[in-house]
Coordinates of C-alpha atoms in Angstrom, one line a residue:
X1 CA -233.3 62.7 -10.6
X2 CA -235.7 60.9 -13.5
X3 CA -239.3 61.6 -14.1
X4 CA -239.7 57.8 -13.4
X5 CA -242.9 57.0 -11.2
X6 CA -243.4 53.3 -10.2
X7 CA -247.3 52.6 -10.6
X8 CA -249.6 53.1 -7.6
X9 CA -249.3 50.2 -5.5
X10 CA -249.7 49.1 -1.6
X11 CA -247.2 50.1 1.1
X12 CA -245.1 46.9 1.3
X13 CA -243.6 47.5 5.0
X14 CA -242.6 44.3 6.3
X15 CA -239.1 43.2 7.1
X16 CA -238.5 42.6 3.8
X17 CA -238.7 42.9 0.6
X18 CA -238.8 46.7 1.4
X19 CA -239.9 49.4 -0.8
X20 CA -237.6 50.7 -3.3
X21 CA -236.5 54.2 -4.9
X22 CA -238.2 55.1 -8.3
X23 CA -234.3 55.9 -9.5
X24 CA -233.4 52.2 -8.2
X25 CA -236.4 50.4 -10.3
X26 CA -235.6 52.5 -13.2
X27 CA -231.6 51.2 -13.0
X28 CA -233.2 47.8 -12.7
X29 CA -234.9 49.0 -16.1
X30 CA -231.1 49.3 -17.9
X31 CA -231.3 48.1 -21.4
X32 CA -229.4 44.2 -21.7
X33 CA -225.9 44.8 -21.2
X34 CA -223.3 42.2 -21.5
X35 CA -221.4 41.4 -18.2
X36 CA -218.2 40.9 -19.6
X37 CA -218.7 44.6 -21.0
X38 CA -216.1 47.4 -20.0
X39 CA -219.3 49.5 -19.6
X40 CA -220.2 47.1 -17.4
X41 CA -217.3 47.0 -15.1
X42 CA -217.8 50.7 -13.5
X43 CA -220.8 50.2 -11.5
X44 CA -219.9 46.6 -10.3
X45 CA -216.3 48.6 -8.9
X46 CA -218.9 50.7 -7.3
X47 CA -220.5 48.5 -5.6
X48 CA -217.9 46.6 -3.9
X49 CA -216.1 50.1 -2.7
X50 CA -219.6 51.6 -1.6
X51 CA -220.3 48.5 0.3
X52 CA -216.8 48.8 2.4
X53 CA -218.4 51.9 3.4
X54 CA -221.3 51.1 4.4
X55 CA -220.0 48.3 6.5
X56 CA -217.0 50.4 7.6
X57 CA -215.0 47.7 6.6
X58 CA -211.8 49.5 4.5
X59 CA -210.1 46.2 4.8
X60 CA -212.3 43.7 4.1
X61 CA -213.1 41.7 0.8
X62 CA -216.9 42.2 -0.3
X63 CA -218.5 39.1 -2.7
X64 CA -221.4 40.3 -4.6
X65 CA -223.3 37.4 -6.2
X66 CA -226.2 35.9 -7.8
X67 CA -227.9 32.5 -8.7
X68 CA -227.4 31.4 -12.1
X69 CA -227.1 28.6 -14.3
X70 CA -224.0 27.6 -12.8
X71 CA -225.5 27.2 -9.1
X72 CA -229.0 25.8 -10.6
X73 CA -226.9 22.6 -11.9
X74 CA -224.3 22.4 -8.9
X75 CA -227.9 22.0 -6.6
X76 CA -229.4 19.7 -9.6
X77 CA -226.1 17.6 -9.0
X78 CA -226.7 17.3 -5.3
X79 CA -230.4 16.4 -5.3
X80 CA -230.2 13.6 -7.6
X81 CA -227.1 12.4 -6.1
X82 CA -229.2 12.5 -2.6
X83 CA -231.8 10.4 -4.4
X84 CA -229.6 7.7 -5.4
X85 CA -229.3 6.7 -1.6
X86 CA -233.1 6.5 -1.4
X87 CA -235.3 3.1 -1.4
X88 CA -237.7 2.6 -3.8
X89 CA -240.3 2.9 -1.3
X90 CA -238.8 6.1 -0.9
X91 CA -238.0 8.1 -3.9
X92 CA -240.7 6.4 -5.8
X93 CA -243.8 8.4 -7.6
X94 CA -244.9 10.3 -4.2
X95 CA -241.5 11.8 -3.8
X96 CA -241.7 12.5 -7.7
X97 CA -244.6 13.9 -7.7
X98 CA -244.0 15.8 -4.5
X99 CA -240.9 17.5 -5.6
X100 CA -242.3 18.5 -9.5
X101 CA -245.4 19.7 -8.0
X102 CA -243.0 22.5 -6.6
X103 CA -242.8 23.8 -10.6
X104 CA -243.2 22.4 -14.1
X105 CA -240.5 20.4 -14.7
X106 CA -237.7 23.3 -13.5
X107 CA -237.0 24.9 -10.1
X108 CA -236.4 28.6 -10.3
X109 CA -233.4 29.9 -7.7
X110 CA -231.8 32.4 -6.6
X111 CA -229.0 32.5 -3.8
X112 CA -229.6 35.2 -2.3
X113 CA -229.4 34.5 1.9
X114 CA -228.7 31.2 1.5
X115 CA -225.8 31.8 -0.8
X116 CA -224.1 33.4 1.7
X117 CA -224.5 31.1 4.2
X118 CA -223.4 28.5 2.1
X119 CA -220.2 30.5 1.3
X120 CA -219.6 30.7 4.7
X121 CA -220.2 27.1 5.7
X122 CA -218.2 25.8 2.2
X123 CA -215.4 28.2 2.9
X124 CA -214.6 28.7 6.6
X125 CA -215.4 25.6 8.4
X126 CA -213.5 22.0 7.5
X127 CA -215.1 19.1 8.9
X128 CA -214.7 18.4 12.7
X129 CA -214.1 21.9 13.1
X130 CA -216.1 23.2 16.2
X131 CA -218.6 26.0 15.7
X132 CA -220.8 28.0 18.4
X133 CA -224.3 29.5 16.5
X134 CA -226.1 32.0 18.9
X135 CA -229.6 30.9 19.3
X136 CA -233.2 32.9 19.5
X137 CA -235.7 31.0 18.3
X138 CA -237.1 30.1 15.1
X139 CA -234.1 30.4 12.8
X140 CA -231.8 28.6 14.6
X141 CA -231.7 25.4 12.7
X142 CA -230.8 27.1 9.3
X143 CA -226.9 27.8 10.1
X144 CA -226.2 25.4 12.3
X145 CA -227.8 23.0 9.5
X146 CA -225.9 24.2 6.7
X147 CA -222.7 24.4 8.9
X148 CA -223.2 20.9 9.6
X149 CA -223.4 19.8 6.0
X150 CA -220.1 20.6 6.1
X151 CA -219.1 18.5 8.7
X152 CA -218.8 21.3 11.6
X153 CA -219.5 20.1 15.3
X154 CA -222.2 22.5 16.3
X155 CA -222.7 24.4 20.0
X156 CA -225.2 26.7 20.7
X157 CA -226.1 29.3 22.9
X158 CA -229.9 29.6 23.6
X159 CA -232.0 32.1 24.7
X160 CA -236.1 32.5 25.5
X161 CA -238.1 34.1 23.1
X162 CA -237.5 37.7 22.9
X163 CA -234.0 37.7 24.4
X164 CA -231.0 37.4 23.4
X165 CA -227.7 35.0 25.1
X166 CA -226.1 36.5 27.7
X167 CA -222.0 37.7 27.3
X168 CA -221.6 35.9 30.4
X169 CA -223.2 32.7 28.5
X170 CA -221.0 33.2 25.4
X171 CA -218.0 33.9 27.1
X172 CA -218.6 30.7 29.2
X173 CA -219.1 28.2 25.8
X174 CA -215.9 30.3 23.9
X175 CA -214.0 28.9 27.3
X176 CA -215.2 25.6 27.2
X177 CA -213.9 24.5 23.8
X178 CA -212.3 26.3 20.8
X179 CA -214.1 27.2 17.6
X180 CA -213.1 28.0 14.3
X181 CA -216.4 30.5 13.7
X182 CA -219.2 32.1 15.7
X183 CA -222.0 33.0 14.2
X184 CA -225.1 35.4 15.1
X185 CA -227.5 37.8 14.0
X186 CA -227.6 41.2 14.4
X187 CA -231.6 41.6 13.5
X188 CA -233.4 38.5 11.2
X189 CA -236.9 39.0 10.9
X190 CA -238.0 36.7 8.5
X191 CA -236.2 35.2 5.4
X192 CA -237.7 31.8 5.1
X193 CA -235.9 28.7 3.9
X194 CA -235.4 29.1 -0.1
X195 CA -236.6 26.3 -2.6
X196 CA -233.0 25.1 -2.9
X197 CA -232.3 24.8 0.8
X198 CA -235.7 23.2 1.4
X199 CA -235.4 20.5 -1.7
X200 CA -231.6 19.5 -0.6
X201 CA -232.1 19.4 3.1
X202 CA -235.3 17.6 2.9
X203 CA -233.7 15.1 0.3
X204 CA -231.1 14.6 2.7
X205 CA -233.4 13.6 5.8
X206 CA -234.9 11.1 4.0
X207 CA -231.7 10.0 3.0
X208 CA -230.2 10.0 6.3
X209 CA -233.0 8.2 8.0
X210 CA -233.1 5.6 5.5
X211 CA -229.4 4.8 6.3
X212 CA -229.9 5.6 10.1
X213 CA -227.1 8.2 10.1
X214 CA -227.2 10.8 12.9
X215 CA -229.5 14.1 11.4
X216 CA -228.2 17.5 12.3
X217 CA -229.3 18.9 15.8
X218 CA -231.4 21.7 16.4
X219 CA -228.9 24.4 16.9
X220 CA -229.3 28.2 15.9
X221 CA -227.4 31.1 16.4
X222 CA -228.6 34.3 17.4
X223 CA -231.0 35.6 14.6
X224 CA -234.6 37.4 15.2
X225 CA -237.7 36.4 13.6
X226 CA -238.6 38.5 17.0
X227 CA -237.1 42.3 15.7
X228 CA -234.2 41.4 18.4
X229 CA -231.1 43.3 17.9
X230 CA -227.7 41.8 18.9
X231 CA -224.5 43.5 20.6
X232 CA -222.6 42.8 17.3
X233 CA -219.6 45.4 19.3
X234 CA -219.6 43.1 22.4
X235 CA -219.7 40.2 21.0
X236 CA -216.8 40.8 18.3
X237 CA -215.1 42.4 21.2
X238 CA -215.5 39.3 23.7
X239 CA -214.4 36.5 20.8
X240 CA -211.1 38.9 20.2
X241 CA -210.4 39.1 24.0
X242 CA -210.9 35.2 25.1
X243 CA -210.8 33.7 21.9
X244 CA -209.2 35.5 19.5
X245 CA -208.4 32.6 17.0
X246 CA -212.1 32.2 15.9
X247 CA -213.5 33.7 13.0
X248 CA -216.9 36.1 14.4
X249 CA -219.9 35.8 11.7
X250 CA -222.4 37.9 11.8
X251 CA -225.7 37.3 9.9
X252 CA -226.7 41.0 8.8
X253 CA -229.2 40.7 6.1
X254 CA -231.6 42.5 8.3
X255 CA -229.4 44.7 9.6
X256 CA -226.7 46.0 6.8
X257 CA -227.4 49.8 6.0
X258 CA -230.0 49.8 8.6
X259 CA -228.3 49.5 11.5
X260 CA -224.4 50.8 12.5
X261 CA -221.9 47.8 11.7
X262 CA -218.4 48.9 11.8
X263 CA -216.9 45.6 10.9
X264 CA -213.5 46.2 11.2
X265 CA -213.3 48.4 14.6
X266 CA -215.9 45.2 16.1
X267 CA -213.9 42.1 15.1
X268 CA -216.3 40.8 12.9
X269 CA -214.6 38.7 10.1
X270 CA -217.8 38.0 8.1
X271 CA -220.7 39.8 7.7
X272 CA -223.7 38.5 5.1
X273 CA -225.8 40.4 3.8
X274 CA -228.6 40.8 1.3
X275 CA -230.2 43.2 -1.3
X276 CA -234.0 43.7 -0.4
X277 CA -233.6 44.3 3.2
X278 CA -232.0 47.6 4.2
X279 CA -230.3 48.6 0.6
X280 CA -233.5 48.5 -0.7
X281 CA -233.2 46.9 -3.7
X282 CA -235.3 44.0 -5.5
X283 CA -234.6 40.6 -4.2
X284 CA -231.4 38.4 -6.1
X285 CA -227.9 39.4 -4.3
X286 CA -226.0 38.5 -1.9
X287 CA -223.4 40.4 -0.2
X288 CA -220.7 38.8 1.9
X289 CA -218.0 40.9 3.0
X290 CA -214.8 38.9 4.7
X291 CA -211.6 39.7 6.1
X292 CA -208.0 39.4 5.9
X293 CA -208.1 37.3 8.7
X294 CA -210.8 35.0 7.1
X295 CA -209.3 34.9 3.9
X296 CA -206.1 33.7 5.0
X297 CA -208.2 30.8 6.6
X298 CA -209.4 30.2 3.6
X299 CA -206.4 29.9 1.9
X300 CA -204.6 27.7 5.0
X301 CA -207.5 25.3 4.5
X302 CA -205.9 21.5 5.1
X303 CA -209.1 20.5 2.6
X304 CA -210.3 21.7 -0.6
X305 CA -213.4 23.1 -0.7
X306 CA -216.2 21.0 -0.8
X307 CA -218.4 23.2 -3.1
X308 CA -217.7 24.0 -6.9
X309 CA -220.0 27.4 -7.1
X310 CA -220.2 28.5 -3.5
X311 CA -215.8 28.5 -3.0
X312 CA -214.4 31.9 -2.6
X313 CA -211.4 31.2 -4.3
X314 CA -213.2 31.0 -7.5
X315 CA -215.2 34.7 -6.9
X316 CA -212.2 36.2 -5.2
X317 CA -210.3 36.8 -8.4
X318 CA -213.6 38.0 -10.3
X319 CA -214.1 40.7 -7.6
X320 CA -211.0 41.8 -7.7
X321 CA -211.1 42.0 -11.1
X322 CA -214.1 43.9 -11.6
X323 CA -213.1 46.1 -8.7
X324 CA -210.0 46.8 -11.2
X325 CA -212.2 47.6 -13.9
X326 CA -211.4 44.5 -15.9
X327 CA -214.6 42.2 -16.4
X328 CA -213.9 38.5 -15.8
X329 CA -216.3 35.2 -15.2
X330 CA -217.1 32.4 -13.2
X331 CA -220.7 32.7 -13.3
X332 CA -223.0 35.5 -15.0
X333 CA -223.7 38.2 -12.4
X334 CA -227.3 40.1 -12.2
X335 CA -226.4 42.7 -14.6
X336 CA -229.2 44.4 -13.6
X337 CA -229.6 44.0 -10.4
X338 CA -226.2 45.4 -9.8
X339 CA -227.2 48.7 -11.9
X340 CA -230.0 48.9 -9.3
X341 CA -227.6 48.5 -6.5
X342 CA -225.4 51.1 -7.5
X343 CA -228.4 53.7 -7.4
X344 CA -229.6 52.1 -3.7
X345 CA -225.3 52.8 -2.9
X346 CA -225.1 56.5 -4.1
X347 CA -228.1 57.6 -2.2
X348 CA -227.1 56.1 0.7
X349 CA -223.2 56.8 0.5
X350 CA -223.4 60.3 -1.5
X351 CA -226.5 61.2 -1.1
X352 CA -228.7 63.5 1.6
X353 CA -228.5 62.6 4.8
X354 CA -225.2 61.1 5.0
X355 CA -224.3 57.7 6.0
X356 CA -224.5 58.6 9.6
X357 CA -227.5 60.5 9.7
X358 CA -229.4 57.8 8.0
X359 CA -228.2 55.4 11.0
X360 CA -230.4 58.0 13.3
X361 CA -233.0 58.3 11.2
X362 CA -233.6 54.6 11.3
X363 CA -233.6 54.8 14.8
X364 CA -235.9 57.8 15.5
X365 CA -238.4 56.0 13.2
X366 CA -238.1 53.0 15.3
X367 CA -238.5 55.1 18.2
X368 CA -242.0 57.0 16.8
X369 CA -243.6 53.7 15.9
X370 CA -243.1 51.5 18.7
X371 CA -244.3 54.3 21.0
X372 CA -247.3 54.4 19.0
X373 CA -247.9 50.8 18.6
X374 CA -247.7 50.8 22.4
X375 CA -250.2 53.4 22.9
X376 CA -252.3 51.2 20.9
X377 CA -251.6 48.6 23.7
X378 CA -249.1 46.4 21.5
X379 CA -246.4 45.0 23.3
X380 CA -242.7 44.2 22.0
X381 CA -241.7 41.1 21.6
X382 CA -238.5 41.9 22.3
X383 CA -237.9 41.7 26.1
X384 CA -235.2 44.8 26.4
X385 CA -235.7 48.1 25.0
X386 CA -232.2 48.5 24.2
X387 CA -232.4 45.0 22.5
X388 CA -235.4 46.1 19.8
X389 CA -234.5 46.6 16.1
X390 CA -234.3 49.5 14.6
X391 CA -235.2 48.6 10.8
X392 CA -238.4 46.6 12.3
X393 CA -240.8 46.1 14.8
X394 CA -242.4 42.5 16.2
X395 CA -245.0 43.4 18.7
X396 CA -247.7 40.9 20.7
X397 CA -251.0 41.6 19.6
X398 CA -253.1 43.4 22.1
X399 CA -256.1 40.9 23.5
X400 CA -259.4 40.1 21.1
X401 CA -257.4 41.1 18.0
X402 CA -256.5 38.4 15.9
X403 CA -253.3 38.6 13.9
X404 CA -254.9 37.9 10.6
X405 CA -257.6 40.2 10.7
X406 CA -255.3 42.9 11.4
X407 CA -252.8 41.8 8.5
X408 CA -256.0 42.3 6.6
X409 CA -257.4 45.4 7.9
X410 CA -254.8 46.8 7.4
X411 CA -254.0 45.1 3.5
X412 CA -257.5 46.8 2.8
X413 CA -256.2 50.1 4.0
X414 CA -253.1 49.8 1.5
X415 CA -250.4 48.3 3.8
X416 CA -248.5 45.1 3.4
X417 CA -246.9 43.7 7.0
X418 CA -245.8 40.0 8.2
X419 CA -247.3 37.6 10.6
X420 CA -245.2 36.1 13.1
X421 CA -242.8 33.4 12.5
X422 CA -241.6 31.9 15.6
X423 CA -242.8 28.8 16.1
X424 CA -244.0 29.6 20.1
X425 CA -245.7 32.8 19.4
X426 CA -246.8 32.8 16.0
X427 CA -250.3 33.3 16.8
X428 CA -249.7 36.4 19.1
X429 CA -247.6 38.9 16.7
X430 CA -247.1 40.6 13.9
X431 CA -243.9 42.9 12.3
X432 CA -243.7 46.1 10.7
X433 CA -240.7 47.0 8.6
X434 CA -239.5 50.6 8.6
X435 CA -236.0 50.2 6.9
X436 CA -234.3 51.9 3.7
X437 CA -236.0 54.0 1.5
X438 CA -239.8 54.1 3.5
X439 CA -237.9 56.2 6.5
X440 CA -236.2 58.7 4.6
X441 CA -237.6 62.2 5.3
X442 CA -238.8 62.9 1.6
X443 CA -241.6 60.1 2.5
X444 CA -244.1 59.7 4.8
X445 CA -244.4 55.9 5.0
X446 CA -244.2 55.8 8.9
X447 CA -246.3 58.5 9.2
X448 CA -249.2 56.3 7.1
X449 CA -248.1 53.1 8.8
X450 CA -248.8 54.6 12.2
X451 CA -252.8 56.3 11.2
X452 CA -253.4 52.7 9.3
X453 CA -252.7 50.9 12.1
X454 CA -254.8 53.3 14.0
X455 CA -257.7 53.4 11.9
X456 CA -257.0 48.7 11.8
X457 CA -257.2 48.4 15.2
X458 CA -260.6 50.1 16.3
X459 CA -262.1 48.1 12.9
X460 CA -261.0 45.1 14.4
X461 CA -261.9 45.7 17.8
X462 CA -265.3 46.9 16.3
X463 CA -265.8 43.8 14.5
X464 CA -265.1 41.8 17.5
X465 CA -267.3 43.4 19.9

């Protein structure tokens, strides 16, 4: 344990970023270090074996990746080539000015989520390949879009704000067709589309309805900007048992080291992840761990992959590599991000409470606040009890309270939360993030959440009486 103290500064408990452990920011800290050095190598090995734990995944093949120059031309390469099929009237000064207003001159990036998903899409799916995306609301476009860059035939599955599909609805779409992949989420609060995905895919409308081509549909899979959780057992369990063939993704960027994913015993071939959600660590990887069955996909492919920096069989030797203590490279990793991952790994694999009592912990947590944000006449957005995260909390506002002058009630009282997101509600909720580091029982985070929002609410109601 180091004498390091991060500098006093509001409670940032929304879904994500979370707060992180002084130990973690001061491995963040590490002096340069080359990534090719055999110093190096050690806690990057760490990583990938701590993360097979975590996930419960002995098998499977983690990636643990960053942005870097290598990505930032590969997306250069693909937005002027987009704006080579624009008019004039299109990609003309406005569009200019449009897209450089974003930055001076450069776009800064970072794959992060959309990495992932993009490793997925680029990897697992060939075009006219079928694909079934679980769908809940405000997300729902951002998978089935990048799955459809790929040339994927998207189904989804919907269901009404605060719910999730059915079994009975999933089983009857796996029936009706068959699919290469599935994907859902087991909780997605509220990672917004990234600079990159937002440049490309807007590019790409324009382009698409300058030459009339069909634009992607509005599909989603089963994700929560709503603090849903998902039955990531069932449904791995229902794809093995009627349609065993197809690969089961599960979005868990929300949800890894927050909530119980035991990848290999569910069936789940894929599960994406992310650094600044329940690992607590800053913002900049992202975690995918595939496989066997996946990877032999990947390697049956009748196509070559149609990405140069998201393809798996370009990282799959560099993890292995690593993992065997021999540095290699594609791309330069996030040196120090990964230093700060390996601290976030040996609390939560090694450390006190164990793996599994840090599962229960997240869940009592959830338990104390949403009882208390009821009392305070919130209501859940989601619609079944046993369907409400555990790592965060979306709850209706109660009437005469306003969302924002509750964000900022409670900003003023030294507490960061989110506003809603889904497009239906946003006016009517707010969510609370109690995942990682701010439930462990050395800290009192929840505890100080629960008397701020207290002390918010009869301000606001005060102020509006």
């Amino acid at each position: 344990m180091s004498s390091f103290k991060q500098s006093d500064h509001k409670l940032l408990l929304i879904p994500g970023p979370v707060e992180c452990h002084d130990d973690v920011l001061l491995a963040n800290a590490h002096p340069s270090m080359s990534h090719v050095s055999p110093a190096f190598a050690p806690s990057f090995a760490y990583c990938i074996k701590a993360l097979r734990k975590v996930l419960y995944a002995p098998t499977a093949q983690p990636f643990i990746i960053a942005g870097s120059g290598t990505l930032g031309c590969y997306i250069a390469l693909r937005a002027l080539r987009a704006l080579r099929a624009l008019p004039s009237s299109l990609a003309g000064p406005p569009l200019v000015r449009a897209l450089t207003s974003l930055t001076p001159h450069f776009l800064l990036l970072s794959s992060s989520l959309w990495g992932d998903r993009d490793l997925v899409a680029a990897n697992l799916i060939e075009a006219g390949q079928n694909a079934l995306v679980l769908n809940s609301g405000y997300f729902g476009d951002s998978f089935a879009d990048c799955l459809e860059t790929y040339g994927a035939k998207v189904t989804q599955v919907k269901a009404p704000v605060g719910g999730r599909p059915s079994l009975e609805e999933v089983e009857a779409a796996l029936k009706k067709d068959k699919y290469a992949l599935m994907t859902f989420t087991h909780v997605r609060p509220n990672e917004q589309q990234g600079l990159m995905s937002i440049l490309v895919r807007h590019i790409s409308i324009l382009a698409d309805q300058y030459q009339k081509s069909r634009l992607t549909r509005d599909c989603a899979f089963l994700y929560t900007a709503t603090g849903v959780l998902s039955d990531a057992k069932a449904l791995g369990e229902l794809v093995k048992r009627v349609s065993p063939e197809t690969l089961v993704i599960l979005d868990g960027v929300c949800a890894v080291a927050s909530e119980e994913i035991h990848q290999d015993d569910w069936n789940i071939d894929v599960v994406v992840g992310a650094s600044q959600k329940g690992l607590s660590t800053p913002p900049g990887v992202s975690i995918t761990t595939v496989s066997t069955k996946a990877l032999k996909v990947l390697e049956n492919r009748k196509t070559p992959v149609a990405s140069y920096f998201a393809n798996y069989k370009r990282w799959w030797p560099i993890m292995q590599s690593y993992e065997n203590l021999t540095p290699a490279y594609f791309a330069t990793p996030p040196v120090n991000l990964i230093y700060a991952l390996e601290a976030s790994l040996k609390q939560i694999t090694e450390g006190s409470p164990s793996l599994e009592e840090r599962f229960q912990i997240h869940r009592e947590a959830s338990k104390k606040f949403k009882k208390a944000a009821e009392e305070l006449g919130f209501k859940q957005v989601a619609t079944e009890p046993e369907a409400a995260a555990n790592g965060m909390t979306a709850v209706y506002v109660p009437e005469g309270i306003a969302p924002p002058a509750l964000v900022g009630a409670l900003g003023n009282r030294g507490i960061v939360i989110a506003g809603g997101l889904h497009k239906d509600i946003k006016t009517k909720y707010v969510r609370f993030g109690h995942m990682g580091v701010s439930v462990h029982p050395s800290r009192n985070d929840v505890d100080v959440m629960i008397k701020s929002l207290q002390d918010a609410v009869a301000e606001v109601k005060q102020q509006s009486a």
